[in-house]
Amino acid sequence: GAGVSQSPRYKVAKRGQDVALRCDPISGHVSLFWYQQALGQGPEFLTYFQNEAQLDKSGLPSDRFFAERPEGSVSTLKIQRTQQEDSAVYLCASSLGWEQYFGPGTRLTVT
Amino acid sequence: GQQLNQSPQSMFIQEGEDVSMNCTSSSIFNTWLWYKQDPGEGPVLLIALYKAGELTSNGRLTAQFGITRKDSFLNISASIPSDVGIYFCAGPHRGNAGNMLTFGGGTRLMVKP
């Protein structure tokens, strides 16, 4: 496909469960970003990859959050021992330059 | 950290009217991006601005990069129902590496048919 895809689109997890969110960036895009968007707010930066290297993870809210991009293409955001405050939409974006292109997001609800 | 303030936070518009919204920052940005987000979808890039004073159009949308580089404006002419959504301004800033975006809080546009 031409755009960024994410799966699953919706995820309901019980508190304490681990979740894995997948992002397929636009083919050839070197840079990949993860953002967290709380209800009614703008997206907030979590982490950044250039190819397979995670160059910035300053936005990850806790050590329960982990991201990887082992082959420089698909990326996975993993959240361990989910908490209610993790409920949000998780957006992935890819870019070649300044302009970032977003996927549809994964809405995570922790009950 | 850097913050972007958008106003108004929300607005109702009669179909056919023009819309104006703006975004201000306490610090300078060298690029401004405007996105639109529909319910249940990710933000879609509308316009990118790269030069202070630049005025760029995309159909009925026109955006300007403020001279001070601390603000930007988005105008929508002759609004239609499909303009409903949340409009975000965003500015890339260099962190440890790469150009992560800082987003404003959004302007929610609601159109009366």
Short mmCIF file of N, CA and C in Angstrom, two decimals, chain A residues 55-108:
data_model
loop_
_atom_site.label_atom_id
_atom_site.label_comp_id
_atom_site.label_asym_id
_atom_site.label_seq_id
_atom_site.Cartn_x
_atom_site.Cartn_y
_atom_site.Cartn_z
N LEU A 55 17.24 6.19 17.81
CA LEU A 55 18.10 7.31 18.14
C LEU A 55 17.56 8.20 19.24
N ASP A 56 16.28 8.10 19.53
CA ASP A 56 15.71 8.95 20.57
C ASP A 56 14.53 8.20 21.19
N LYS A 57 14.59 7.98 22.48
CA LYS A 57 13.45 7.37 23.17
C LYS A 57 13.08 8.20 24.38
N SER A 58 13.37 9.48 24.29
CA SER A 58 13.15 10.37 25.42
C SER A 58 11.69 10.56 25.78
N GLY A 59 10.77 10.27 24.86
CA GLY A 59 9.36 10.46 25.13
C GLY A 59 8.66 9.26 25.73
N LEU A 60 9.34 8.14 25.81
CA LEU A 60 8.70 6.95 26.38
C LEU A 60 8.40 7.22 27.85
N PRO A 61 7.15 7.01 28.28
CA PRO A 61 6.75 7.44 29.63
C PRO A 61 7.30 6.59 30.75
N SER A 62 7.65 5.35 30.47
CA SER A 62 8.20 4.50 31.53
C SER A 62 8.98 3.36 30.90
N ASP A 63 9.66 2.60 31.74
CA ASP A 63 10.43 1.47 31.22
C ASP A 63 9.53 0.30 30.85
N ARG A 64 8.22 0.48 30.99
CA ARG A 64 7.31 -0.57 30.50
C ARG A 64 7.11 -0.47 28.98
N PHE A 65 7.53 0.65 28.43
CA PHE A 65 7.39 0.89 26.99
C PHE A 65 8.69 0.54 26.29
N PHE A 66 8.56 -0.22 25.21
CA PHE A 66 9.74 -0.65 24.47
C PHE A 66 9.39 -0.67 22.98
N ALA A 67 10.29 -0.18 22.14
CA ALA A 67 10.04 -0.18 20.70
C ALA A 67 11.24 -0.76 19.98
N GLU A 68 10.96 -1.37 18.84
CA GLU A 68 12.03 -1.93 18.04
C GLU A 68 11.70 -1.83 16.56
N ARG A 69 12.75 -1.90 15.75
CA ARG A 69 12.61 -1.85 14.29
C ARG A 69 13.81 -2.63 13.73
N PRO A 70 13.81 -3.91 13.94
CA PRO A 70 15.02 -4.73 13.74
C PRO A 70 15.59 -4.73 12.33
N GLU A 71 14.76 -4.59 11.31
CA GLU A 71 15.26 -4.64 9.94
C GLU A 71 15.11 -3.30 9.23
N GLY A 72 14.82 -2.27 10.01
CA GLY A 72 14.73 -0.94 9.42
C GLY A 72 13.46 -0.69 8.65
N SER A 73 12.46 -1.55 8.82
CA SER A 73 11.20 -1.33 8.13
C SER A 73 10.06 -1.35 9.15
N VAL A 74 9.44 -2.51 9.34
CA VAL A 74 8.34 -2.64 10.30
C VAL A 74 8.85 -2.35 11.71
N SER A 75 7.99 -1.68 12.49
CA SER A 75 8.33 -1.38 13.87
C SER A 75 7.24 -1.92 14.79
N THR A 76 7.63 -2.27 16.00
CA THR A 76 6.68 -2.73 17.00
C THR A 76 6.87 -1.93 18.27
N LEU A 77 5.78 -1.44 18.82
CA LEU A 77 5.77 -0.78 20.11
C LEU A 77 5.15 -1.76 21.10
N LYS A 78 5.90 -2.08 22.13
CA LYS A 78 5.42 -3.03 23.12
C LYS A 78 5.22 -2.32 24.45
N ILE A 79 4.12 -2.62 25.09
CA ILE A 79 3.84 -2.07 26.42
C ILE A 79 3.65 -3.25 27.36
N GLN A 80 4.46 -3.29 28.37
CA GLN A 80 4.38 -4.38 29.34
C GLN A 80 3.53 -3.95 30.53
N ARG A 81 2.84 -4.92 31.11
CA ARG A 81 2.06 -4.69 32.34
C ARG A 81 1.22 -3.41 32.21
N THR A 82 0.35 -3.41 31.22
CA THR A 82 -0.42 -2.21 30.90
C THR A 82 -1.17 -1.67 32.12
N GLN A 83 -1.26 -0.35 32.16
CA GLN A 83 -1.98 0.37 33.19
C GLN A 83 -3.08 1.20 32.53
N GLN A 84 -4.06 1.62 33.32
CA GLN A 84 -5.18 2.38 32.76
C GLN A 84 -4.71 3.67 32.09
N GLU A 85 -3.66 4.27 32.65
CA GLU A 85 -3.19 5.53 32.06
C GLU A 85 -2.52 5.33 30.71
N ASP A 86 -2.32 4.07 30.30
CA ASP A 86 -1.77 3.80 28.97
C ASP A 86 -2.84 3.88 27.89
N SER A 87 -4.09 3.98 28.29
CA SER A 87 -5.19 4.07 27.32
C SER A 87 -5.01 5.34 26.49
N ALA A 88 -4.93 5.17 25.18
CA ALA A 88 -4.68 6.28 24.27
C ALA A 88 -4.68 5.73 22.85
N VAL A 89 -4.54 6.64 21.90
CA VAL A 89 -4.28 6.23 20.52
C VAL A 89 -2.78 6.31 20.27
N TYR A 90 -2.23 5.26 19.72
CA TYR A 90 -0.80 5.22 19.42
C TYR A 90 -0.63 5.36 17.91
N LEU A 91 0.05 6.43 17.53
CA LEU A 91 0.22 6.78 16.12
C LEU A 91 1.66 6.51 15.70
N CYS A 92 1.79 6.01 14.50
CA CYS A 92 3.10 5.81 13.88
C CYS A 92 3.19 6.74 12.68
N ALA A 93 4.35 7.31 12.46
CA ALA A 93 4.57 8.18 11.31
C ALA A 93 5.91 7.83 10.69
N SER A 94 6.00 8.00 9.36
CA SER A 94 7.29 7.82 8.70
C SER A 94 7.58 9.04 7.84
N SER A 95 8.84 9.24 7.54
CA SER A 95 9.21 10.41 6.75
C SER A 95 10.54 10.19 6.05
N LEU A 96 10.73 11.01 5.01
CA LEU A 96 12.04 11.11 4.36
C LEU A 96 12.72 12.42 4.75
N GLY A 97 11.92 13.45 4.97
CA GLY A 97 12.44 14.77 5.32
C GLY A 97 11.64 15.36 6.46
N TRP A 98 11.24 16.60 6.32
CA TRP A 98 10.50 17.27 7.39
C TRP A 98 9.06 16.77 7.51
N GLU A 99 8.48 16.35 6.41
CA GLU A 99 7.05 16.02 6.41
C GLU A 99 6.83 14.59 6.88
N GLN A 100 6.03 14.46 7.92
CA GLN A 100 5.74 13.14 8.47
C GLN A 100 4.35 12.70 8.05
N TYR A 101 4.23 11.42 7.71
CA TYR A 101 2.98 10.85 7.24
C TYR A 101 2.53 9.80 8.25
N PHE A 102 1.31 9.97 8.71
CA PHE A 102 0.81 9.17 9.82
C PHE A 102 -0.04 7.99 9.37
N GLY A 103 0.00 6.94 10.16
CA GLY A 103 -0.92 5.84 10.02
C GLY A 103 -2.23 6.15 10.72
N PRO A 104 -3.20 5.23 10.65
CA PRO A 104 -4.52 5.47 11.25
C PRO A 104 -4.53 5.35 12.78
N GLY A 105 -3.46 4.79 13.33
CA GLY A 105 -3.39 4.67 14.78
C GLY A 105 -3.97 3.36 15.31
N THR A 106 -3.54 3.02 16.51
CA THR A 106 -4.13 1.92 17.27
C THR A 106 -4.74 2.51 18.53
N ARG A 107 -6.02 2.29 18.71
CA ARG A 107 -6.67 2.77 19.94
C ARG A 107 -6.57 1.68 20.99
N LEU A 108 -5.83 1.96 22.05
CA LEU A 108 -5.64 1.01 23.14
C LEU A 108 -6.53 1.41 24.31
#
